[in-house]
């Protein structure tokens, strides 16, 4: 079985609607990247994110984290990952290295092809940065393999885990130094989650 318990939805983002008369903001394309922020392939992006999510136990896992104290836990050197929650709302305050692109799912799943297809049919989401809606990349089920650590929070046995990965993903070019607000919010079926990040970007690594 490839279904990840408790992580049917690892991170969501559903933009809250304003008043009915207010026009929705135009999504900012995530295709605008720098040489330091070239996008990963669908397979590599999901495999790296799931490896990150499954690399630490519950008491220090960045997906479970409700304050931001574990934001930097096992972050890769070439991208800075963010996540939603396992359900409910959190506020996180995180330090982000300069020159690092950000990436994370608005909604995602690692399971079987059939489960991914059914999951995506009911999933919706968005990500906002400093009040601006980000463009999301829709990834249909694709074969991935990620690495799960011992006592990982996703409930998998230690070692390599094959799965079908799917979801709505945001890729954000490196941010300017200073403070930024990232809102990850959404739902799939009866599951809802909200993660609000206050990001403090350093002036240098």
mmCIF file of C-alpha atoms in Angstrom:
data_model
loop_
_atom_site.group_PDB
_atom_site.id
_atom_site.type_symbol
_atom_site.label_atom_id
_atom_site.label_comp_id
_atom_site.label_asym_id
_atom_site.label_seq_id
_atom_site.Cartn_x
_atom_site.Cartn_y
_atom_site.Cartn_z
ATOM 1 C CA UNK A 1 0.000 0.000 0.000
ATOM 2 C CA UNK A 2 1.383 3.387 -0.993
ATOM 3 C CA UNK A 3 -1.144 5.615 0.736
ATOM 4 C CA UNK A 4 0.617 7.884 3.177
ATOM 5 C CA UNK A 5 -1.349 7.874 6.463
ATOM 6 C CA UNK A 6 -2.101 11.309 7.896
ATOM 7 C CA UNK A 7 -0.533 12.866 4.815
ATOM 8 C CA UNK A 8 -3.301 12.477 2.257
ATOM 9 C CA UNK A 9 -2.907 16.229 2.226
ATOM 10 C CA UNK A 10 0.478 17.472 3.281
ATOM 11 C CA UNK A 11 -0.073 21.064 2.383
ATOM 12 C CA UNK A 12 -3.012 22.988 0.933
ATOM 13 C CA UNK A 13 -3.665 26.510 -0.190
ATOM 14 C CA UNK A 14 -7.117 27.888 -0.972
ATOM 15 C CA UNK A 15 -7.240 31.652 -1.375
ATOM 16 C CA UNK A 16 -10.016 33.196 0.710
ATOM 17 C CA UNK A 17 -12.441 35.071 -1.488
ATOM 18 C CA UNK A 18 -13.088 38.719 -0.848
ATOM 19 C CA UNK A 19 -16.417 40.410 -1.399
ATOM 20 C CA UNK A 20 -18.304 39.233 -4.476
ATOM 21 C CA UNK A 21 -17.771 42.488 -6.325
ATOM 22 C CA UNK A 22 -14.003 42.493 -5.893
ATOM 23 C CA UNK A 23 -12.011 41.076 -8.840
ATOM 24 C CA UNK A 24 -9.630 38.250 -8.082
ATOM 25 C CA UNK A 25 -5.931 39.101 -8.356
ATOM 26 C CA UNK A 26 -4.088 37.919 -11.433
ATOM 27 C CA UNK A 27 -1.770 35.017 -10.634
ATOM 28 C CA UNK A 28 1.915 35.793 -10.860
ATOM 29 C CA UNK A 29 3.613 33.311 -13.152
ATOM 30 C CA UNK A 30 6.084 31.049 -11.406
ATOM 31 C CA UNK A 31 7.858 30.545 -14.733
ATOM 32 C CA UNK A 32 9.859 33.726 -14.110
ATOM 33 C CA UNK A 33 12.956 32.320 -12.454
ATOM 34 C CA UNK A 34 16.593 33.231 -12.200
ATOM 35 C CA UNK A 35 19.564 30.998 -12.913
ATOM 36 C CA UNK A 36 19.694 30.323 -9.185
ATOM 37 C CA UNK A 37 16.029 29.364 -9.154
ATOM 38 C CA UNK A 38 15.470 27.063 -12.128
ATOM 39 C CA UNK A 39 12.472 24.841 -11.575
ATOM 40 C CA UNK A 40 12.819 21.154 -10.818
ATOM 41 C CA UNK A 41 11.022 18.527 -12.882
ATOM 42 C CA UNK A 42 7.679 17.170 -11.672
ATOM 43 C CA UNK A 43 9.404 14.017 -10.429
ATOM 44 C CA UNK A 44 12.368 15.716 -8.767
ATOM 45 C CA UNK A 45 10.274 18.401 -7.086
ATOM 46 C CA UNK A 46 7.907 15.899 -5.487
ATOM 47 C CA UNK A 47 10.590 13.363 -4.583
ATOM 48 C CA UNK A 48 12.684 16.038 -2.853
ATOM 49 C CA UNK A 49 9.704 17.504 -1.012
ATOM 50 C CA UNK A 50 8.474 14.126 0.241
ATOM 51 C CA UNK A 51 12.008 13.195 1.304
ATOM 52 C CA UNK A 52 12.104 16.447 3.277
ATOM 53 C CA UNK A 53 8.675 15.841 4.825
ATOM 54 C CA UNK A 54 9.624 12.268 5.773
ATOM 55 C CA UNK A 55 13.086 13.090 7.078
ATOM 56 C CA UNK A 56 12.228 13.928 10.684
ATOM 57 C CA UNK A 57 10.014 12.614 13.503
ATOM 58 C CA UNK A 58 6.851 14.317 14.740
ATOM 59 C CA UNK A 59 8.531 16.221 17.585
ATOM 60 C CA UNK A 60 10.641 18.234 15.140
ATOM 61 C CA UNK A 61 8.870 17.941 11.808
ATOM 62 C CA UNK A 62 8.256 21.153 9.800
ATOM 63 C CA UNK A 63 4.821 19.972 8.630
ATOM 64 C CA UNK A 64 3.653 19.380 12.212
ATOM 65 C CA UNK A 65 5.404 22.542 13.466
ATOM 66 C CA UNK A 66 2.951 25.189 14.709
ATOM 67 C CA UNK A 67 5.403 28.052 15.387
ATOM 68 C CA UNK A 68 8.142 27.852 12.770
ATOM 69 C CA UNK A 69 10.867 26.564 15.091
ATOM 70 C CA UNK A 70 11.552 23.624 12.765
ATOM 71 C CA UNK A 71 11.382 25.507 9.442
ATOM 72 C CA UNK A 72 15.062 24.899 8.740
ATOM 73 C CA UNK A 73 14.956 21.189 9.600
ATOM 74 C CA UNK A 74 16.660 19.183 6.822
ATOM 75 C CA UNK A 75 16.120 21.873 4.192
ATOM 76 C CA UNK A 76 18.019 21.152 0.948
ATOM 77 C CA UNK A 77 20.695 23.603 -0.201
ATOM 78 C CA UNK A 78 19.127 24.547 -3.542
ATOM 79 C CA UNK A 79 15.498 25.238 -2.568
ATOM 80 C CA UNK A 80 13.532 26.204 0.573
ATOM 81 C CA UNK A 81 10.443 24.077 1.130
ATOM 82 C CA UNK A 82 7.219 25.140 2.812
ATOM 83 C CA UNK A 83 4.162 23.096 3.786
ATOM 84 C CA UNK A 84 0.615 23.304 5.034
ATOM 85 C CA UNK A 85 -0.516 21.219 7.996
ATOM 86 C CA UNK A 86 -2.075 17.839 8.799
ATOM 87 C CA UNK A 87 -5.258 19.772 9.491
ATOM 88 C CA UNK A 88 -6.061 23.024 11.254
ATOM 89 C CA UNK A 89 -4.348 26.393 11.238
ATOM 90 C CA UNK A 90 -0.850 27.485 12.249
ATOM 91 C CA UNK A 91 1.271 30.632 12.201
ATOM 92 C CA UNK A 92 4.971 30.123 11.500
ATOM 93 C CA UNK A 93 7.866 32.564 11.704
ATOM 94 C CA UNK A 94 10.853 31.393 9.657
ATOM 95 C CA UNK A 95 14.286 32.556 8.573
ATOM 96 C CA UNK A 96 14.933 32.014 4.856
ATOM 97 C CA UNK A 97 18.426 32.177 3.307
ATOM 98 C CA UNK A 98 18.909 34.780 0.593
ATOM 99 C CA UNK A 99 19.090 33.600 -3.000
ATOM 100 C CA UNK A 100 17.020 30.461 -2.374
ATOM 101 C CA UNK A 101 13.840 29.775 -4.403
ATOM 102 C CA UNK A 102 10.788 28.616 -2.433
ATOM 103 C CA UNK A 103 8.629 25.633 -3.323
ATOM 104 C CA UNK A 104 5.738 23.742 -1.810
ATOM 105 C CA UNK A 105 2.362 22.211 -2.531
ATOM 106 C CA UNK A 106 -0.989 23.888 -2.259
ATOM 107 C CA UNK A 107 -2.367 20.360 -2.097
ATOM 108 C CA UNK A 108 -0.582 17.051 -2.688
ATOM 109 C CA UNK A 109 -0.560 13.302 -2.259
ATOM 110 C CA UNK A 110 1.837 10.376 -2.584
ATOM 111 C CA UNK A 111 -0.167 7.210 -3.151
ATOM 112 C CA UNK A 112 -1.401 5.015 -6.010
ATOM 113 C CA UNK A 113 -2.358 6.271 -9.452
ATOM 114 C CA UNK A 114 -6.060 5.675 -8.765
ATOM 115 C CA UNK A 115 -5.967 7.408 -5.390
ATOM 116 C CA UNK A 116 -4.063 10.371 -6.817
ATOM 117 C CA UNK A 117 -6.569 10.773 -9.644
ATOM 118 C CA UNK A 118 -9.530 10.684 -7.261
ATOM 119 C CA UNK A 119 -7.789 12.996 -4.825
ATOM 120 C CA UNK A 120 -7.012 15.640 -7.439
ATOM 121 C CA UNK A 121 -10.610 15.625 -8.696
ATOM 122 C CA UNK A 122 -11.686 17.143 -5.353
ATOM 123 C CA UNK A 123 -8.606 19.216 -4.583
ATOM 124 C CA UNK A 124 -8.358 22.967 -4.980
ATOM 125 C CA UNK A 125 -5.877 25.455 -3.742
ATOM 126 C CA UNK A 126 -3.750 28.549 -4.096
ATOM 127 C CA UNK A 127 -0.759 30.249 -2.534
ATOM 128 C CA UNK A 128 -0.370 33.968 -1.877
ATOM 129 C CA UNK A 129 2.839 35.900 -1.299
ATOM 130 C CA UNK A 130 2.570 39.400 0.150
ATOM 131 C CA UNK A 131 -1.090 39.452 -0.892
ATOM 132 C CA UNK A 132 -0.371 38.374 -4.476
ATOM 133 C CA UNK A 133 -1.809 35.123 -5.797
ATOM 134 C CA UNK A 134 0.878 32.790 -7.107
ATOM 135 C CA UNK A 135 0.437 30.615 -10.184
ATOM 136 C CA UNK A 136 0.200 26.929 -9.353
ATOM 137 C CA UNK A 137 1.623 24.054 -11.346
ATOM 138 C CA UNK A 138 -0.812 21.142 -11.682
ATOM 139 C CA UNK A 139 0.992 17.797 -11.554
ATOM 140 C CA UNK A 140 -0.968 14.695 -12.538
ATOM 141 C CA UNK A 141 0.060 11.322 -11.055
ATOM 142 C CA UNK A 142 3.703 10.635 -11.867
ATOM 143 C CA UNK A 143 6.038 7.957 -10.547
ATOM 144 C CA UNK A 144 8.370 9.156 -7.783
ATOM 145 C CA UNK A 145 10.652 7.597 -5.198
ATOM 146 C CA UNK A 146 11.438 9.352 -1.935
ATOM 147 C CA UNK A 147 13.543 8.527 1.108
ATOM 148 C CA UNK A 148 11.881 8.028 4.487
ATOM 149 C CA UNK A 149 13.895 8.298 7.700
ATOM 150 C CA UNK A 150 13.402 6.137 10.774
ATOM 151 C CA UNK A 151 10.391 7.186 12.903
ATOM 152 C CA UNK A 152 9.236 9.540 10.153
ATOM 153 C CA UNK A 153 5.990 11.441 10.601
ATOM 154 C CA UNK A 154 4.375 10.156 7.372
ATOM 155 C CA UNK A 155 4.157 6.627 8.733
ATOM 156 C CA UNK A 156 6.356 4.874 6.193
ATOM 157 C CA UNK A 157 9.022 2.319 6.931
ATOM 158 C CA UNK A 158 12.594 3.574 6.750
ATOM 159 C CA UNK A 159 14.088 3.474 3.274
ATOM 160 C CA UNK A 160 13.104 4.191 -0.300
ATOM 161 C CA UNK A 161 9.371 4.582 -0.911
ATOM 162 C CA UNK A 162 7.908 4.262 -4.442
ATOM 163 C CA UNK A 163 4.639 6.108 -5.054
ATOM 164 C CA UNK A 164 2.618 8.144 -7.502
ATOM 165 C CA UNK A 165 2.961 11.840 -6.711
ATOM 166 C CA UNK A 166 0.398 14.497 -7.599
ATOM 167 C CA UNK A 167 -0.703 17.942 -6.514
ATOM 168 C CA UNK A 168 -0.827 21.681 -7.095
ATOM 169 C CA UNK A 169 2.610 23.190 -6.590
ATOM 170 C CA UNK A 170 4.023 26.684 -6.214
ATOM 171 C CA UNK A 171 7.540 27.651 -7.244
ATOM 172 C CA UNK A 172 8.635 31.105 -6.095
ATOM 173 C CA UNK A 173 11.875 32.771 -7.235
ATOM 174 C CA UNK A 174 14.298 33.986 -4.530
ATOM 175 C CA UNK A 175 12.798 36.738 -2.385
ATOM 176 C CA UNK A 176 14.295 40.132 -1.657
ATOM 177 C CA UNK A 177 15.796 40.607 1.815
ATOM 178 C CA UNK A 178 13.260 41.627 4.442
ATOM 179 C CA UNK A 179 9.916 40.324 5.689
ATOM 180 C CA UNK A 180 7.335 38.593 3.541
ATOM 181 C CA UNK A 181 3.989 36.925 4.227
ATOM 182 C CA UNK A 182 3.232 33.560 2.638
ATOM 183 C CA UNK A 183 -0.273 32.150 2.995
ATOM 184 C CA UNK A 184 -0.954 28.460 2.382
ATOM 185 C CA UNK A 185 -4.630 27.701 2.760
ATOM 186 C CA UNK A 186 -7.107 25.222 1.329
ATOM 187 C CA UNK A 187 -9.212 22.099 1.354
ATOM 188 C CA UNK A 188 -9.902 18.764 -0.302
ATOM 189 C CA UNK A 189 -13.134 17.061 0.571
ATOM 190 C CA UNK A 190 -13.707 17.633 4.288
ATOM 191 C CA UNK A 191 -10.042 18.360 5.025
ATOM 192 C CA UNK A 192 -9.056 21.989 5.618
ATOM 193 C CA UNK A 193 -5.735 23.527 6.538
ATOM 194 C CA UNK A 194 -4.128 26.929 6.903
ATOM 195 C CA UNK A 195 -0.466 27.859 7.281
ATOM 196 C CA UNK A 196 0.528 31.502 7.492
ATOM 197 C CA UNK A 197 4.254 32.153 7.262
ATOM 198 C CA UNK A 198 6.135 35.276 8.260
ATOM 199 C CA UNK A 199 9.336 34.881 6.273
ATOM 200 C CA UNK A 200 12.447 36.824 7.229
ATOM 201 C CA UNK A 201 14.911 36.747 4.356
ATOM 202 C CA UNK A 202 18.522 37.395 5.287
ATOM 203 C CA UNK A 203 20.682 39.725 3.236
ATOM 204 C CA UNK A 204 23.212 36.935 2.602
ATOM 205 C CA UNK A 205 23.677 33.228 3.326
#
